[in-house]
Structures are given as structure tokens and as C-alpha cells.
Short mmCIF file of C-alpha atoms and ligand atoms in Angstrom, two decimals:
data_model
loop_
_atom_site.label_atom_id
_atom_site.label_comp_id
_atom_site.label_asym_id
_atom_site.label_seq_id
_atom_site.Cartn_x
_atom_site.Cartn_y
_atom_site.Cartn_z
CA MET A 1 -48.28 -55.86 -86.62
CA MET A 2 -45.36 -53.51 -86.08
CA ASN A 3 -41.74 -54.54 -86.09
CA ARG A 4 -39.43 -53.43 -83.25
CA ARG A 5 -38.17 -50.31 -85.07
CA GLN A 6 -41.73 -49.18 -85.77
CA PHE A 7 -42.64 -50.06 -82.16
CA ASN A 8 -39.86 -47.92 -80.72
CA ALA A 9 -40.74 -45.06 -83.08
CA ALA A 10 -44.39 -45.29 -82.04
CA LEU A 11 -43.34 -45.35 -78.41
CA ILE A 12 -41.27 -42.19 -78.85
CA GLY A 13 -44.07 -40.55 -80.84
CA ALA A 14 -46.66 -41.37 -78.20
CA ALA A 15 -44.30 -40.26 -75.43
CA ALA A 16 -43.67 -36.99 -77.29
CA THR A 17 -47.38 -36.25 -77.36
CA ALA A 18 -47.42 -36.95 -73.62
CA ALA A 19 -51.01 -37.93 -74.23
CA LEU A 20 -50.25 -41.55 -73.64
CA PRO A 21 -53.29 -43.80 -73.93
CA ARG A 22 -54.18 -45.73 -70.83
CA ASP A 23 -52.90 -48.89 -72.33
CA LEU A 24 -50.13 -48.09 -74.72
CA PHE A 25 -49.70 -51.60 -75.91
CA ALA A 26 -53.36 -52.09 -76.72
CA ALA A 27 -53.28 -48.79 -78.63
CA LEU A 28 -50.14 -49.77 -80.48
CA ARG A 29 -51.47 -53.28 -81.01
CA VAL A 30 -48.06 -54.57 -79.92
CA ASP A 31 -47.74 -57.87 -78.10
CA VAL A 32 -45.71 -57.39 -74.98
CA PRO A 33 -43.09 -60.14 -74.97
CA ARG A 34 -43.17 -62.89 -72.40
CA VAL A 35 -40.23 -63.83 -70.21
CA ASN A 36 -38.37 -67.09 -70.70
CA GLY A 37 -39.80 -68.99 -67.73
CA GLY A 38 -37.53 -71.98 -68.23
CA ARG A 39 -34.43 -69.81 -68.10
CA LEU A 40 -35.74 -67.85 -65.10
CA ASN A 41 -36.44 -70.98 -63.06
CA ALA A 42 -33.13 -72.55 -64.11
CA HIS A 43 -31.34 -69.45 -62.80
CA LEU A 44 -33.25 -69.77 -59.52
CA THR A 45 -32.19 -73.41 -59.21
CA GLU A 46 -28.56 -72.49 -59.93
CA LEU A 47 -28.70 -69.64 -57.40
CA SER A 48 -29.96 -72.04 -54.72
CA ARG A 49 -26.61 -73.87 -54.95
CA PHE A 50 -24.85 -71.04 -53.12
CA GLY A 51 -25.19 -71.67 -49.39
CA ARG A 52 -27.38 -74.75 -49.84
CA ASN A 53 -27.83 -76.43 -46.48
CA ALA A 54 -28.41 -80.04 -45.52
CA VAL A 55 -32.12 -79.46 -44.91
CA GLY A 56 -32.89 -78.38 -48.48
CA GLY A 57 -32.89 -74.61 -48.17
CA VAL A 58 -30.17 -71.99 -48.13
CA SER A 59 -28.16 -70.44 -45.34
CA ARG A 60 -26.83 -67.59 -47.47
CA VAL A 61 -26.68 -64.95 -44.78
CA ALA A 62 -25.46 -61.49 -45.77
CA TYR A 63 -21.69 -61.05 -45.84
CA SER A 64 -21.03 -64.81 -45.87
CA ASP A 65 -18.77 -66.47 -48.46
CA ALA A 66 -21.90 -67.99 -50.01
CA ASP A 67 -23.44 -64.52 -50.30
CA ARG A 68 -20.38 -63.12 -52.03
CA GLU A 69 -20.10 -66.12 -54.39
CA ALA A 70 -23.81 -65.85 -55.25
CA ARG A 71 -23.37 -62.15 -56.00
CA ALA A 72 -20.59 -62.96 -58.47
CA TYR A 73 -22.95 -65.40 -60.22
CA VAL A 74 -25.70 -62.79 -60.30
CA MET A 75 -23.34 -60.23 -61.85
CA GLU A 76 -22.57 -62.76 -64.62
CA LEU A 77 -26.30 -63.12 -65.25
CA MET A 78 -26.61 -59.34 -65.42
CA ARG A 79 -23.88 -59.16 -68.06
CA ALA A 80 -25.62 -61.88 -70.08
CA ALA A 81 -28.77 -59.74 -69.84
CA LYS A 82 -26.81 -56.81 -71.32
CA LEU A 83 -26.83 -54.93 -68.00
CA GLU A 84 -23.69 -53.22 -66.76
CA PRO A 85 -23.29 -54.30 -63.13
CA THR A 86 -21.40 -52.22 -60.60
CA ILE A 87 -21.23 -52.35 -56.80
CA ASP A 88 -22.14 -49.13 -55.04
CA ALA A 89 -20.50 -47.86 -51.84
CA ALA A 90 -23.19 -49.60 -49.75
CA GLY A 91 -22.42 -52.96 -51.42
CA ASN A 92 -25.59 -53.05 -53.55
CA ILE A 93 -25.23 -54.52 -57.05
CA ILE A 94 -26.72 -52.20 -59.68
CA GLY A 95 -27.11 -53.40 -63.27
CA ARG A 96 -27.75 -50.43 -65.53
CA ARG A 97 -29.30 -50.24 -68.98
CA ALA A 98 -29.59 -46.93 -70.86
CA GLY A 99 -33.04 -45.64 -71.76
CA GLN A 100 -34.11 -43.68 -74.80
CA ASP A 101 -34.02 -40.44 -72.80
CA ALA A 102 -31.05 -40.05 -70.44
CA SER A 103 -32.68 -36.96 -68.93
CA LEU A 104 -35.46 -39.08 -67.40
CA ARG A 105 -35.12 -40.41 -63.85
CA PRO A 106 -34.32 -44.14 -63.64
CA MET A 107 -36.86 -46.90 -63.10
CA LEU A 108 -35.56 -49.38 -60.51
CA VAL A 109 -36.48 -53.04 -60.32
CA GLY A 110 -34.94 -55.51 -57.89
CA SER A 111 -34.89 -57.46 -54.65
CA HIS A 112 -32.33 -59.34 -52.51
CA ILE A 113 -30.46 -62.67 -52.55
CA ASP A 114 -29.27 -62.86 -48.94
CA SER A 115 -31.26 -65.28 -46.79
CA VAL A 116 -32.02 -65.95 -43.15
CA PRO A 117 -30.14 -68.88 -41.57
CA GLU A 118 -31.76 -72.11 -42.85
CA GLY A 119 -33.99 -70.08 -45.14
CA GLY A 120 -35.75 -70.98 -48.36
CA ASN A 121 -34.87 -70.80 -52.05
CA PHE A 122 -37.42 -68.15 -53.07
CA ASP A 123 -37.49 -65.21 -50.61
CA GLY A 124 -35.89 -62.31 -52.47
CA GLN A 125 -34.46 -64.67 -55.05
CA VAL A 126 -37.62 -64.74 -57.17
CA GLY A 127 -37.63 -60.95 -57.49
CA SER A 128 -33.89 -60.75 -58.12
CA MET A 129 -33.85 -63.38 -60.86
CA GLY A 130 -37.17 -62.03 -62.18
CA ALA A 131 -35.73 -58.53 -62.56
CA ILE A 132 -32.71 -59.84 -64.47
CA GLU A 133 -34.97 -61.99 -66.65
CA VAL A 134 -37.08 -58.93 -67.48
CA ALA A 135 -33.93 -57.06 -68.55
CA GLN A 136 -32.77 -60.00 -70.65
CA THR A 137 -36.19 -60.28 -72.32
CA LEU A 138 -36.18 -56.56 -73.14
CA SER A 139 -32.69 -56.91 -74.62
CA GLU A 140 -33.61 -59.96 -76.70
CA HIS A 141 -36.64 -58.15 -78.11
CA SER A 142 -34.64 -54.95 -78.70
CA ILE A 143 -37.05 -52.98 -76.56
CA VAL A 144 -35.45 -49.86 -75.09
CA THR A 145 -37.37 -48.29 -72.25
CA ARG A 146 -37.82 -44.52 -72.21
CA HIS A 147 -36.36 -44.34 -68.70
CA PRO A 148 -32.91 -45.56 -67.78
CA LEU A 149 -33.34 -48.97 -66.14
CA GLU A 150 -31.56 -50.13 -62.99
CA VAL A 151 -31.78 -53.73 -61.79
CA VAL A 152 -30.74 -53.73 -58.12
CA ILE A 153 -29.71 -56.56 -55.82
CA TRP A 154 -29.90 -55.00 -52.35
CA GLN A 155 -27.34 -56.12 -49.79
CA ASN A 156 -28.37 -57.51 -46.41
CA GLU A 157 -32.13 -57.23 -46.70
CA GLU A 158 -32.70 -59.88 -44.04
CA GLY A 159 -30.53 -58.17 -41.45
CA GLY A 160 -32.48 -54.94 -41.75
CA LEU A 161 -32.72 -53.55 -45.30
CA TYR A 162 -29.19 -52.17 -44.97
CA GLY A 163 -28.60 -51.83 -48.70
CA SER A 164 -31.87 -50.15 -49.61
CA ARG A 165 -31.97 -48.08 -46.41
CA SER A 166 -28.47 -46.76 -47.26
CA VAL A 167 -29.95 -45.48 -50.53
CA SER A 168 -33.01 -43.97 -48.84
CA GLY A 169 -30.75 -42.38 -46.22
CA ASP A 170 -32.23 -44.23 -43.25
CA VAL A 171 -29.16 -46.02 -41.87
CA ASN A 172 -27.94 -44.41 -38.67
CA PRO A 173 -24.09 -44.47 -38.63
CA ARG A 174 -24.35 -46.12 -35.20
CA GLU A 175 -25.91 -49.17 -36.92
CA LEU A 176 -22.69 -49.85 -38.84
CA ALA A 177 -21.28 -51.36 -35.64
CA ASN A 178 -24.20 -53.81 -35.40
CA VAL A 179 -22.99 -57.40 -35.68
CA SER A 180 -24.67 -59.28 -38.53
CA ARG A 181 -25.51 -63.00 -38.61
CA SER A 182 -22.24 -63.61 -40.45
CA GLY A 183 -20.33 -62.40 -37.38
CA LYS A 184 -19.08 -59.36 -39.32
CA THR A 185 -20.21 -55.88 -38.35
CA ILE A 186 -22.31 -54.10 -40.97
CA ALA A 187 -19.28 -51.93 -41.81
CA GLU A 188 -17.05 -55.01 -42.22
CA GLY A 189 -19.75 -56.69 -44.29
CA ILE A 190 -20.11 -53.76 -46.66
CA ALA A 191 -16.34 -53.81 -47.24
CA PHE A 192 -16.48 -57.62 -47.68
CA LEU A 193 -18.98 -57.14 -50.51
CA GLY A 194 -16.88 -54.49 -52.23
CA GLY A 195 -18.56 -51.38 -50.80
CA ASP A 196 -16.86 -48.43 -49.14
CA VAL A 197 -18.38 -47.23 -45.87
CA ALA A 198 -16.39 -43.99 -46.08
CA LYS A 199 -18.38 -43.15 -49.23
CA LEU A 200 -21.77 -44.33 -47.97
CA ALA A 201 -23.22 -40.83 -48.37
CA GLU A 202 -22.65 -41.11 -52.13
CA VAL A 203 -25.32 -43.79 -52.53
CA ARG A 204 -27.99 -41.60 -50.92
CA ARG A 205 -30.82 -40.76 -53.32
CA MET A 206 -33.16 -37.91 -52.55
CA PRO A 207 -36.98 -38.23 -52.60
CA GLY A 208 -38.16 -37.71 -56.18
CA SER A 209 -34.85 -38.84 -57.70
CA ILE A 210 -36.27 -42.05 -59.15
CA ALA A 211 -39.23 -42.45 -61.52
CA GLY A 212 -40.34 -45.50 -59.56
CA TYR A 213 -39.48 -48.88 -58.05
CA LEU A 214 -41.04 -52.28 -58.68
CA GLU A 215 -40.36 -55.46 -56.72
CA LEU A 216 -41.52 -59.00 -57.41
CA HIS A 217 -41.56 -61.20 -54.28
CA ILE A 218 -43.13 -64.33 -52.85
CA GLU A 219 -46.06 -63.59 -50.52
CA GLN A 220 -44.49 -65.42 -47.57
CA GLY A 221 -48.04 -65.78 -46.24
CA GLY A 222 -50.80 -68.19 -47.24
CA THR A 223 -53.55 -65.98 -48.68
CA LEU A 224 -52.87 -66.33 -52.42
CA ALA A 225 -52.21 -70.07 -52.31
CA ARG A 226 -55.21 -70.76 -50.07
CA ASP A 227 -57.59 -68.78 -52.31
CA ARG A 228 -55.89 -69.89 -55.54
CA VAL A 229 -55.13 -66.34 -56.65
CA ASN A 230 -52.31 -65.86 -59.14
CA ILE A 231 -50.97 -62.40 -58.27
CA GLY A 232 -50.92 -60.28 -55.11
CA VAL A 233 -51.04 -56.49 -55.50
CA VAL A 234 -49.41 -55.17 -52.35
CA ASP A 235 -51.08 -52.11 -50.79
CA GLY A 236 -48.94 -51.68 -47.68
CA ILE A 237 -45.76 -53.06 -46.11
CA VAL A 238 -45.50 -53.40 -42.35
CA GLY A 239 -43.11 -51.41 -40.23
CA ILE A 240 -40.61 -53.52 -38.28
CA ASN A 241 -39.02 -52.41 -35.01
CA GLN A 242 -36.36 -54.60 -33.43
CA TRP A 243 -34.74 -54.21 -30.01
CA GLU A 244 -32.05 -56.09 -28.15
CA VAL A 245 -33.32 -56.68 -24.59
CA THR A 246 -30.84 -57.32 -21.76
CA VAL A 247 -32.19 -58.82 -18.52
CA THR A 248 -29.80 -58.46 -15.61
CA GLY A 249 -30.05 -60.58 -12.45
CA PHE A 250 -27.31 -62.20 -10.40
CA SER A 251 -25.30 -65.31 -11.25
CA ASN A 252 -25.06 -67.67 -8.33
CA HIS A 253 -24.54 -71.32 -7.38
CA ALA A 254 -27.47 -73.44 -8.60
CA GLY A 255 -27.11 -75.80 -5.65
CA THR A 256 -26.61 -73.51 -2.70
CA THR A 257 -28.85 -70.57 -3.64
CA ALA A 258 -32.31 -70.94 -2.13
CA MET A 259 -35.21 -70.51 -4.56
CA ASN A 260 -36.42 -67.38 -2.74
CA ALA A 261 -32.96 -65.84 -2.79
CA ARG A 262 -32.39 -65.89 -6.53
CA ARG A 263 -32.29 -63.07 -9.09
CA ASP A 264 -32.74 -65.43 -12.00
CA ALA A 265 -32.45 -63.53 -15.32
CA LEU A 266 -33.71 -66.49 -17.34
CA LEU A 267 -36.83 -66.87 -15.20
CA ALA A 268 -37.51 -63.15 -15.79
CA ALA A 269 -36.84 -63.53 -19.51
CA ALA A 270 -39.18 -66.52 -19.74
CA ARG A 271 -41.96 -64.41 -18.20
CA PHE A 272 -41.01 -61.62 -20.65
CA VAL A 273 -41.47 -63.92 -23.65
CA GLU A 274 -44.95 -64.84 -22.40
CA LEU A 275 -45.69 -61.13 -21.68
CA VAL A 276 -44.82 -60.17 -25.30
CA ASN A 277 -47.19 -62.82 -26.67
CA ARG A 278 -50.02 -61.97 -24.23
CA THR A 279 -49.71 -58.20 -24.80
CA VAL A 280 -49.66 -58.40 -28.61
CA ILE A 281 -52.64 -60.78 -28.67
CA SER A 282 -54.63 -58.62 -26.23
CA ILE A 283 -54.76 -55.63 -28.62
CA PRO A 284 -57.22 -55.76 -31.56
CA GLY A 285 -55.49 -55.65 -34.97
CA ARG A 286 -52.95 -57.43 -37.18
CA GLN A 287 -49.83 -56.53 -35.23
CA VAL A 288 -47.34 -59.30 -34.48
CA GLY A 289 -44.62 -59.63 -31.85
CA THR A 290 -41.75 -62.11 -31.65
CA VAL A 291 -38.83 -62.98 -29.40
CA GLY A 292 -36.66 -64.65 -32.02
CA ARG A 293 -33.38 -65.08 -30.23
CA ILE A 294 -32.47 -65.65 -26.57
CA GLN A 295 -29.20 -66.41 -24.84
CA ALA A 296 -28.53 -66.97 -21.11
CA PHE A 297 -25.20 -66.25 -19.44
CA PRO A 298 -23.02 -67.80 -18.25
CA GLY A 299 -25.01 -70.68 -19.75
CA ALA A 300 -23.87 -73.45 -17.41
CA PRO A 301 -26.35 -76.00 -15.97
CA ASN A 302 -25.13 -75.40 -12.43
CA VAL A 303 -25.25 -71.60 -12.44
CA VAL A 304 -28.34 -69.45 -11.88
CA PRO A 305 -28.30 -67.22 -15.03
CA GLY A 306 -27.30 -63.68 -14.11
CA LYS A 307 -27.90 -62.24 -17.57
CA VAL A 308 -30.09 -62.89 -20.60
CA VAL A 309 -29.89 -61.15 -23.99
CA CYS A 310 -32.89 -61.59 -26.27
CA THR A 311 -34.54 -59.80 -29.17
CA LEU A 312 -37.97 -58.18 -29.37
CA GLU A 313 -39.56 -57.56 -32.78
CA LEU A 314 -42.89 -55.80 -33.33
CA ARG A 315 -44.59 -55.28 -36.70
CA ASP A 316 -47.65 -53.39 -37.89
CA LEU A 317 -48.76 -51.18 -40.76
CA ASP A 318 -49.01 -48.32 -38.23
CA ALA A 319 -45.73 -47.10 -36.67
CA LYS A 320 -47.63 -45.42 -33.80
CA LYS A 321 -49.31 -48.71 -32.91
CA ILE A 322 -45.92 -50.46 -32.79
CA MET A 323 -44.71 -47.94 -30.21
CA MET A 324 -47.96 -48.22 -28.21
CA VAL A 325 -47.51 -52.00 -27.98
CA TYR A 326 -43.82 -51.52 -27.09
CA ARG A 327 -44.67 -49.17 -24.22
CA ARG A 328 -47.18 -51.67 -22.83
CA ILE A 329 -44.56 -54.43 -22.95
CA VAL A 330 -41.96 -52.26 -21.22
CA ALA A 331 -44.48 -51.42 -18.49
CA GLY A 332 -45.34 -55.09 -18.02
CA ALA A 333 -41.64 -55.98 -17.84
CA GLU A 334 -41.17 -53.56 -14.96
CA LYS A 335 -43.51 -55.71 -12.85
CA ILE A 336 -41.54 -58.84 -13.84
CA ALA A 337 -38.34 -57.05 -12.81
CA ARG A 338 -39.79 -56.18 -9.37
CA ASP A 339 -41.02 -59.74 -8.82
CA THR A 340 -37.70 -61.36 -9.79
CA GLY A 341 -35.14 -58.84 -8.55
CA THR A 342 -33.91 -58.22 -12.09
CA SER A 343 -33.75 -55.24 -14.45
CA PHE A 344 -34.56 -54.81 -18.16
CA ALA A 345 -32.66 -52.62 -20.66
CA TYR A 346 -33.62 -52.04 -24.31
CA GLN A 347 -31.35 -51.11 -27.25
CA ASP A 348 -33.01 -50.57 -30.62
CA ILE A 349 -31.40 -52.64 -33.39
CA HIS A 350 -33.14 -51.14 -36.42
CA THR A 351 -36.43 -49.70 -37.59
CA ASP A 352 -38.09 -50.25 -40.98
CA ILE A 353 -40.77 -47.64 -41.51
CA PRO A 354 -44.18 -48.88 -42.77
CA ALA A 355 -44.84 -48.05 -46.41
CA VAL A 356 -47.87 -47.59 -48.65
CA THR A 357 -47.46 -48.49 -52.32
CA ASP A 358 -48.41 -46.03 -55.06
CA PRO A 359 -52.05 -46.39 -56.22
CA ARG A 360 -51.04 -45.81 -59.87
CA PHE A 361 -48.56 -48.69 -59.58
CA ARG A 362 -51.19 -50.91 -57.98
CA ALA A 363 -53.60 -50.15 -60.85
CA VAL A 364 -50.94 -50.92 -63.48
CA ILE A 365 -49.98 -54.19 -61.78
CA ALA A 366 -53.63 -55.26 -61.52
CA ARG A 367 -54.27 -54.36 -65.18
CA SER A 368 -51.10 -56.09 -66.35
CA ALA A 369 -52.17 -59.27 -64.54
CA LYS A 370 -55.65 -59.02 -66.04
CA GLU A 371 -54.21 -58.65 -69.56
CA LEU A 372 -52.36 -61.90 -68.87
CA GLU A 373 -55.65 -63.46 -67.71
CA LEU A 374 -54.31 -63.84 -64.18
CA THR A 375 -56.41 -63.34 -61.06
CA THR A 376 -55.34 -60.72 -58.50
CA ARG A 377 -55.89 -59.86 -54.85
CA GLN A 378 -54.89 -56.63 -53.12
CA LEU A 379 -53.25 -57.35 -49.77
CA PRO A 380 -50.77 -56.00 -47.20
CA SER A 381 -47.34 -57.48 -46.65
CA GLY A 382 -46.63 -58.89 -43.19
CA ALA A 383 -43.02 -59.25 -44.27
CA GLY A 384 -40.62 -56.36 -44.62
CA HIS A 385 -39.09 -55.56 -47.99
CA ASP A 386 -36.59 -53.27 -49.69
CA ALA A 387 -39.64 -51.73 -51.37
CA GLN A 388 -40.50 -50.00 -48.10
CA ALA A 389 -37.17 -48.19 -48.17
CA MET A 390 -37.66 -47.31 -51.84
CA ALA A 391 -41.11 -45.92 -51.05
CA ARG A 392 -39.28 -43.22 -49.08
CA ILE A 393 -37.74 -41.84 -52.30
CA GLY A 394 -40.23 -42.64 -55.04
CA PRO A 395 -43.51 -44.27 -56.12
CA THR A 396 -43.32 -47.99 -55.44
CA GLY A 397 -45.20 -51.14 -56.37
CA MET A 398 -44.91 -54.75 -55.21
CA ILE A 399 -46.08 -57.90 -56.98
CA PHE A 400 -46.59 -61.10 -54.96
CA VAL A 401 -46.71 -64.68 -56.18
CA PRO A 402 -48.15 -67.48 -54.02
CA SER A 403 -46.11 -69.25 -51.33
CA GLN A 404 -47.27 -72.86 -51.02
CA GLU A 405 -48.85 -73.39 -47.56
CA GLY A 406 -47.72 -69.84 -46.72
CA ILE A 407 -44.36 -71.16 -45.50
CA SER A 408 -41.30 -68.89 -45.63
CA HIS A 409 -37.97 -68.34 -43.87
CA SER A 410 -37.82 -72.13 -43.96
CA PRO A 411 -36.30 -74.79 -46.24
CA ARG A 412 -39.90 -75.77 -46.97
CA GLU A 413 -40.53 -72.40 -48.67
CA LEU A 414 -41.93 -73.15 -52.14
CA SER A 415 -43.35 -71.22 -55.09
CA THR A 416 -44.12 -73.06 -58.34
CA ALA A 417 -42.27 -72.40 -61.60
CA GLY A 418 -45.56 -71.39 -63.21
CA ASP A 419 -46.40 -68.86 -60.51
CA ILE A 420 -42.88 -67.43 -60.69
CA THR A 421 -43.13 -67.08 -64.48
CA ASN A 422 -46.53 -65.38 -64.08
CA GLY A 423 -45.00 -62.93 -61.62
CA ALA A 424 -42.11 -62.09 -63.94
CA ASN A 425 -44.50 -61.53 -66.85
CA VAL A 426 -46.57 -59.16 -64.71
CA LEU A 427 -43.35 -57.42 -63.67
CA LEU A 428 -42.28 -56.98 -67.32
CA ARG A 429 -45.68 -55.74 -68.46
CA SER A 430 -46.03 -53.38 -65.48
CA LEU A 431 -42.55 -51.96 -66.03
CA LEU A 432 -43.28 -51.24 -69.70
CA ALA A 433 -46.66 -49.71 -68.93
CA LEU A 434 -45.22 -47.47 -66.21
CA ASP A 435 -42.26 -46.61 -68.42
CA SER A 436 -44.69 -45.30 -71.03
CA GLN A 437 -46.72 -43.32 -68.48
CA LEU A 438 -44.24 -41.84 -66.01
CA GLY A 439 -42.28 -38.62 -66.41
O1 HGY B 1 -38.20 -60.29 -42.04
C1 HGY B 1 -38.83 -60.00 -43.05
O2 HGY B 1 -39.99 -59.70 -42.98
C2 HGY B 1 -38.19 -60.02 -44.40
O3 HGY B 1 -38.29 -61.31 -44.93
N1 HGY B 1 -36.83 -59.58 -44.32
MN1 MN B 2 -37.51 -60.91 -48.75
MN1 MN B 3 -37.06 -62.62 -45.67
#
């Protein structure tokens, strides 16, 4: 059995021959270390303190005080893991660790810690704490990767992948005026987190500028838990298109306006919500459509609503299909408008482009799980992730762990400590295997 110095020398030797065996660790007969599951899950529990809400989950929305306090805690964990954390101009936290060869492109590993309002304690948090745990385990075992390593905590994933999309160059400057759930605009939020919108262009990374990206995440669906599978190997991540929809009618007295003389924006919006559901269901496939937020104005019981603002979100692995469904909905809304004397206007909020993961990364993740005697299932992600932005600039892989009962974006979100530890061990083993194989 080799010691660490011999291991590193063998790693360099094997890398120098560039004829790396399929499984370096088997060839070198080196046991890949395991993460410290107890520490990892303790960090998750500690992280859940920031923004904890009365119903048992977290409301740690991006750019909130809880988000900023949690980020400070995460940066402490990075330092303890011998990472050097900095905040980039987009407000992302990047913990760097030098590799053996500074000329190689960096390997990135990470996720997010912001949550939806009344969200759960695992979405994004498992991958963020898992990435830091992997770095700490490497440090404790004196393993130095060939590639420079960057552990990234992306800012405002839930509001629209703003941190990772800034790096992939997909944030339209117009979006910086969007108002986030914290009430701050994206630009104000980035400054609140220590970023600098004026220097946003500096965080842009060109396609090919990273050796690869890995993300550990909870499935947020029920497949793995239902079928008792340990690890999900993600093959594709859905595209997400969101619009703000404004329905305009005419506010009038609720008592003196006859029912056939109304231009009731909320009646039109109610029919629109049903239209979205009916249209999405009517088309074969896995697409989904949601109206997640709706507000009527002026919002008084004795006034016929003259205006409604709601959101429309469509998701599918195929961007063209999303737009086909959208066009059908818009056409159907025109009939609603005619029938109710109202009008519909659409403003896109943001677009996350669908992504396919890299087949080499999928193979490494599956093999790493198998070496750990864990079962795997290849599956698509119905949730959006920072990995889909990273896939725009480099080869990307995603590792899922089971979500109990498939519940997510809810205080009842739950993944077990054992599953989380399994996921982090697969993340560590996959990172090391890819580090030995990639240029
Ligand atoms: O909305 C999503 O799919 C992700 O959790 N942000
Ligand atoms: Mn997430
Ligand atoms: Mn989420």
C-alpha cells in the first residue's frame, strides 16, 4: 500500500504518460478516502439555522440578511477546508485550491445555498456542503489534484441561476433591474453580497475555459426514493422559461357594474390559469407548466379587478417544445381576452437553457458509485440547476441523492444523512477520477 507521497508521485507519473488507466485508483491500488459524513451532516444542520422558519424549513432567499450571514458561515467552512474563498464580481463565493499543474484548467465543484421562500434544508445545500467536505477530505489526506480546484457557491440560483449564468455569460443586462424575492433588484443584490455589477464582465468564462464541473444535488423528485436507488446519474437538465403576464381589464364598482358590463381581469386570469394547465397536459411529453404567483389590483373586495399580474413558467428538455407550448397558450389567451374584454401582455423574466451532461462524466459517476457498491439510475432533472449554466462552458456532470417522498421546495424536503454521505463519496471519487483523466 502506498503512502501519500508515493501516491502523488505515481499520480504525476501516470499523468505524465498520459496513458492513464481507466481506473487509476484500481491500478495504483490506492484506497480513495471517504468523506467525514458526520461532519458533513453537522455542517448541513448548522447551515439550516440561517433563515430557519417557523414551519421547519428555511426562507433564505437570495440577497436576504440570512443569505449573507449563511455565506459568511460557508466562507469560514471553506477556510477550515484549506480553500481560499473570495467573492467574484457577480457575488459568487469561490474557494480555490492549487493543483499540481497550474497550467491546467480548473475543475469546478459546487452548488447554491439560497432557498425559495419556505423552502427545505437540502436543495443546493447538500451539494454546497458536499463540495466543501470533499475539499476538506482531500486536504486532510494530503491529496493534491492535478487540476486547480474551485469550490463555488453560486449566488441566487433560485431566482434564475444569476450567479452561474453571469459566469456563462447568459445574463442580459436588462435582467439586473429584475426585482428578486428579497425586494432588492438583482443589481442591488449583487452589491449586497459583495459583488460589483460594474465589473460583471470580468467573471465571464469562455467555453472550454474549465476542465469540467460537477454538482451534487438532491433529486427533488421521487424516482430514486421510490425505487430505492442510491445515486442518480443526471443525463439532462430541463430548460426553464419564465414570463410575467399582465392582464388588463377595467376597475369598476363591484356593486353597480352589471355582470355583462365588466372587464374583469381576475376572471380572465382565472381562465388563463386553467388554460395553461389544459394546454400543457394536452401535449404528449414530460413538459410542465405553472402559474406560481398571481396578484389582482387594486385588490379590494368591492372593486372589479382591472389588472392582474401573474407568472407563467414552462419547462422541458427541449427548448423548441417550450416555445411551441408557449405559442399555444398565447393563442388560447387571445380568445379569453376577446370573451372578457381584457388584454394580455407578456414580459420574459429569464430563460435557463436545457443542458445535456457529458457522457464521460456520467460514466465516471456511475463507475464511482459502483466501486462504492451503490446502485445507480440515469435520469433527467425536472429541476433547474447551476450545472446547466456550467454546461455552456465545459463538460458537466450531476449526481443526485434521493429526496424522501420526492418532496422539495418545501419544509418537508428530506434526504437522509446516509444518502448525503453516499453522494459526497461519489462526488469525491468522481472528481479524483476525472482529475486523473482530463486535460
Ligand atoms: O426551480 C428549480 O427548478 C430550481 O430548484 N431552482
Ligand atoms: Mn437547487
Ligand atoms: Mn430549488
